Amino acid sequence: AREKILDIIAKSAYNNDRAYEGCTRCVLAALIEHLHLSSCEGTKESLKASTGLAGGVCRMGETCGALTGGIMAIGLVIGSEKLEDFDTYKRVMENSYKLYNRFKEKYDTTRCFEIQEKVLGRHYDFKNKEDGATWYKDGGLDKCPMVCATAARLAAEIILDLQKGR
C-alpha cells in the first residue's frame, strides 16, 4: 500500500508539472492532494506562496523548486504558526534536512541549474525567451517533471513516517 501511494504521488507531481509547470507548486499540490493535507491550516495560502519559488527561486537556478515544495509540505504537516515554538522549528528542520540529503544523494546537488545540466545536458535561463523555447525542444517538459516526481516521492516517504509517528 505504501509503494502504491508513493507511485501515485510521484505520478501526480510529474503530471502537474507537465500540465501546469512551476515545480514547487506542482510537488506541493501532489503532496497536499494525496496525503490529505488540505485539512492542515494554511494549505491554500502555502500553495499560492510557493508560486515564485519555481525554477530555483524565481527562475534564478538556485535551490530546486521541487525540493522546496517538498520541504514546504513537511512544514505543513508538523510546523507551527508560533514563532516561539522552537522545538517544532527544530523538528521541521531535522525532517527537512532528511529530505534535502536524500534529494542531494540522488542528484549530487540541490541547485536547479546543476540538475538541469545533469538531466538535460545544459541549463536554461527561463528569463530569456529563446532559452525557454529551447528547453521545450530539448525535452525539458519531460525531464524536469521527473525531478518533481522524485522530490514528491522522497518528501512523501518522510511525511508518511511522520504521520505514523516514526
Short mmCIF file of C-alpha atoms in Angstrom, two decimals:
data_model
loop_
_atom_site.label_atom_id
_atom_site.label_comp_id
_atom_site.label_asym_id
_atom_site.label_seq_id
_atom_site.Cartn_x
_atom_site.Cartn_y
_atom_site.Cartn_z
CA ALA A 1 0.00 0.00 0.00
CA ARG A 2 2.85 2.41 0.85
CA GLU A 3 4.59 1.88 -2.52
CA LYS A 4 1.30 2.41 -4.32
CA ILE A 5 0.66 5.79 -2.67
CA LEU A 6 4.28 6.81 -3.32
CA ASP A 7 3.83 5.91 -7.00
CA ILE A 8 0.56 7.86 -7.16
CA ILE A 9 2.18 10.93 -5.59
CA ALA A 10 5.19 10.78 -7.92
CA LYS A 11 2.94 10.43 -10.98
CA SER A 12 0.74 13.29 -9.79
CA ALA A 13 3.73 15.62 -9.31
CA TYR A 14 5.03 14.62 -12.76
CA ASN A 15 1.64 15.22 -14.40
CA ASN A 16 1.14 18.52 -12.57
CA ASP A 17 4.48 19.85 -13.79
CA ARG A 18 3.86 18.66 -17.37
CA ALA A 19 0.43 20.27 -17.44
CA TYR A 20 0.92 23.46 -15.44
CA GLU A 21 4.66 23.95 -14.82
CA GLY A 22 6.05 25.56 -11.68
CA CYS A 23 7.90 22.75 -9.91
CA THR A 24 7.39 23.97 -6.35
CA ARG A 25 3.63 24.28 -6.53
CA CYS A 26 3.29 21.10 -8.58
CA VAL A 27 5.11 19.00 -5.98
CA LEU A 28 3.32 20.69 -3.10
CA ALA A 29 -0.09 20.20 -4.76
CA ALA A 30 0.54 16.47 -5.30
CA LEU A 31 1.54 16.02 -1.66
CA ILE A 32 -1.44 18.04 -0.41
CA GLU A 33 -3.89 16.07 -2.54
CA HIS A 34 -2.69 12.53 -1.99
CA LEU A 35 -1.55 12.78 1.63
CA HIS A 36 -4.80 14.57 2.51
CA LEU A 37 -3.06 17.67 3.81
CA SER A 38 -5.88 20.04 2.83
CA SER A 39 -7.02 19.93 6.46
CA CYS A 40 -3.68 21.45 7.52
CA GLU A 41 -4.06 25.12 8.34
CA GLY A 42 -2.72 27.45 5.65
CA THR A 43 -2.69 24.87 2.84
CA LYS A 44 -4.28 27.12 0.21
CA GLU A 45 -2.07 30.03 1.21
CA SER A 46 1.06 27.88 1.07
CA LEU A 47 0.22 26.75 -2.45
CA LYS A 48 -0.16 30.38 -3.53
CA ALA A 49 3.02 31.40 -1.69
CA SER A 50 5.01 28.62 -3.39
CA THR A 51 4.47 30.01 -6.89
CA GLY A 52 7.51 32.29 -7.04
CA LEU A 53 9.93 29.59 -5.86
CA ALA A 54 9.95 27.60 -9.13
CA GLY A 55 13.00 27.37 -11.35
CA GLY A 56 15.39 27.64 -8.45
CA VAL A 57 13.68 30.65 -6.81
CA CYS A 58 12.05 32.94 -9.38
CA ARG A 59 13.82 31.11 -12.24
CA MET A 60 17.30 32.00 -10.97
CA GLY A 61 18.61 28.42 -10.97
CA GLU A 62 19.32 28.25 -7.24
CA THR A 63 17.70 25.72 -4.85
CA CYS A 64 15.50 23.32 -6.81
CA GLY A 65 11.84 24.27 -6.59
CA ALA A 66 10.74 20.64 -6.45
CA LEU A 67 12.83 20.18 -3.30
CA THR A 68 11.41 23.41 -1.87
CA GLY A 69 7.86 22.15 -2.47
CA GLY A 70 8.62 19.00 -0.51
CA ILE A 71 10.10 20.99 2.35
CA MET A 72 7.00 23.20 2.41
CA ALA A 73 4.80 20.09 2.71
CA ILE A 74 6.83 18.86 5.68
CA GLY A 75 6.24 22.25 7.30
CA LEU A 76 2.51 21.96 6.67
CA VAL A 77 2.42 18.60 8.41
CA ILE A 78 4.50 19.32 11.52
CA GLY A 79 5.19 23.06 11.51
CA SER A 80 3.85 25.66 13.89
CA GLU A 81 2.45 29.15 13.43
CA LYS A 82 4.03 30.18 16.73
CA LEU A 83 7.46 31.74 16.32
CA GLU A 84 8.32 30.93 19.92
CA ASP A 85 7.78 27.17 19.32
CA PHE A 86 11.46 26.34 18.90
CA ASP A 87 11.05 22.58 19.47
CA THR A 88 8.71 22.35 16.49
CA TYR A 89 11.07 24.51 14.45
CA LYS A 90 13.90 22.04 15.20
CA ARG A 91 11.69 19.07 14.27
CA VAL A 92 10.77 20.63 10.92
CA MET A 93 14.43 21.38 10.27
CA GLU A 94 15.51 17.82 11.10
CA ASN A 95 12.96 16.33 8.73
CA SER A 96 13.62 18.92 6.02
CA TYR A 97 17.31 18.09 6.33
CA LYS A 98 16.47 14.40 5.74
CA LEU A 99 14.68 15.34 2.53
CA TYR A 100 17.48 17.67 1.45
CA ASN A 101 20.09 14.94 1.94
CA ARG A 102 18.09 12.24 0.17
CA PHE A 103 17.47 14.58 -2.76
CA LYS A 104 21.14 15.57 -2.88
CA GLU A 105 22.15 11.88 -2.84
CA LYS A 106 20.02 11.36 -5.94
CA TYR A 107 21.28 14.36 -7.95
CA ASP A 108 24.62 15.20 -6.28
CA THR A 109 23.32 18.77 -5.98
CA THR A 110 20.25 20.75 -4.93
CA ARG A 111 20.76 23.60 -7.43
CA CYS A 112 18.24 23.88 -10.27
CA PHE A 113 20.77 24.83 -12.97
CA GLU A 114 23.08 21.96 -11.97
CA ILE A 115 20.19 19.49 -12.01
CA GLN A 116 19.21 20.76 -15.47
CA GLU A 117 22.79 20.16 -16.60
CA LYS A 118 22.62 16.58 -15.29
CA VAL A 119 19.26 15.69 -16.82
CA LEU A 120 19.30 17.85 -19.96
CA GLY A 121 23.00 18.39 -20.64
CA ARG A 122 22.87 22.15 -20.04
CA HIS A 123 20.94 24.74 -18.06
CA TYR A 124 18.38 27.20 -19.38
CA ASP A 125 17.73 30.82 -18.47
CA PHE A 126 13.93 30.96 -18.40
CA LYS A 127 14.02 34.74 -18.36
CA ASN A 128 15.37 34.53 -21.92
CA LYS A 129 12.58 33.62 -24.39
CA GLU A 130 14.92 31.77 -26.74
CA ASP A 131 16.38 29.69 -23.91
CA GLY A 132 12.88 28.90 -22.67
CA ALA A 133 11.83 27.73 -26.14
CA THR A 134 14.98 25.59 -26.40
CA TRP A 135 14.16 23.97 -23.05
CA TYR A 136 10.90 22.68 -24.55
CA LYS A 137 12.66 21.42 -27.70
CA ASP A 138 15.34 19.69 -25.62
CA GLY A 139 12.78 17.71 -23.60
CA GLY A 140 12.59 19.89 -20.52
CA LEU A 141 8.89 19.17 -20.18
CA ASP A 142 9.74 15.50 -19.64
CA LYS A 143 12.96 15.75 -17.64
CA CYS A 144 12.03 18.43 -15.08
CA PRO A 145 8.73 16.71 -14.21
CA MET A 146 10.79 13.59 -13.43
CA VAL A 147 12.69 15.66 -10.86
CA CYS A 148 9.33 16.73 -9.43
CA ALA A 149 8.27 13.08 -9.21
CA THR A 150 11.47 12.21 -7.35
CA ALA A 151 11.16 15.11 -4.90
CA ALA A 152 7.50 14.35 -4.22
CA ARG A 153 8.23 10.66 -3.58
CA LEU A 154 11.11 11.45 -1.22
CA ALA A 155 9.02 14.01 0.68
CA ALA A 156 6.07 11.62 0.86
CA GLU A 157 8.27 8.91 2.41
CA ILE A 158 9.20 11.30 5.21
CA ILE A 159 5.66 12.62 5.67
CA LEU A 160 4.16 9.12 5.79
CA ASP A 161 6.67 8.23 8.52
CA LEU A 162 5.74 11.41 10.41
CA GLN A 163 2.04 10.63 10.10
CA LYS A 164 2.67 7.16 11.54
CA GLY A 165 4.60 8.67 14.44
CA ARG A 166 8.03 7.41 13.37
#
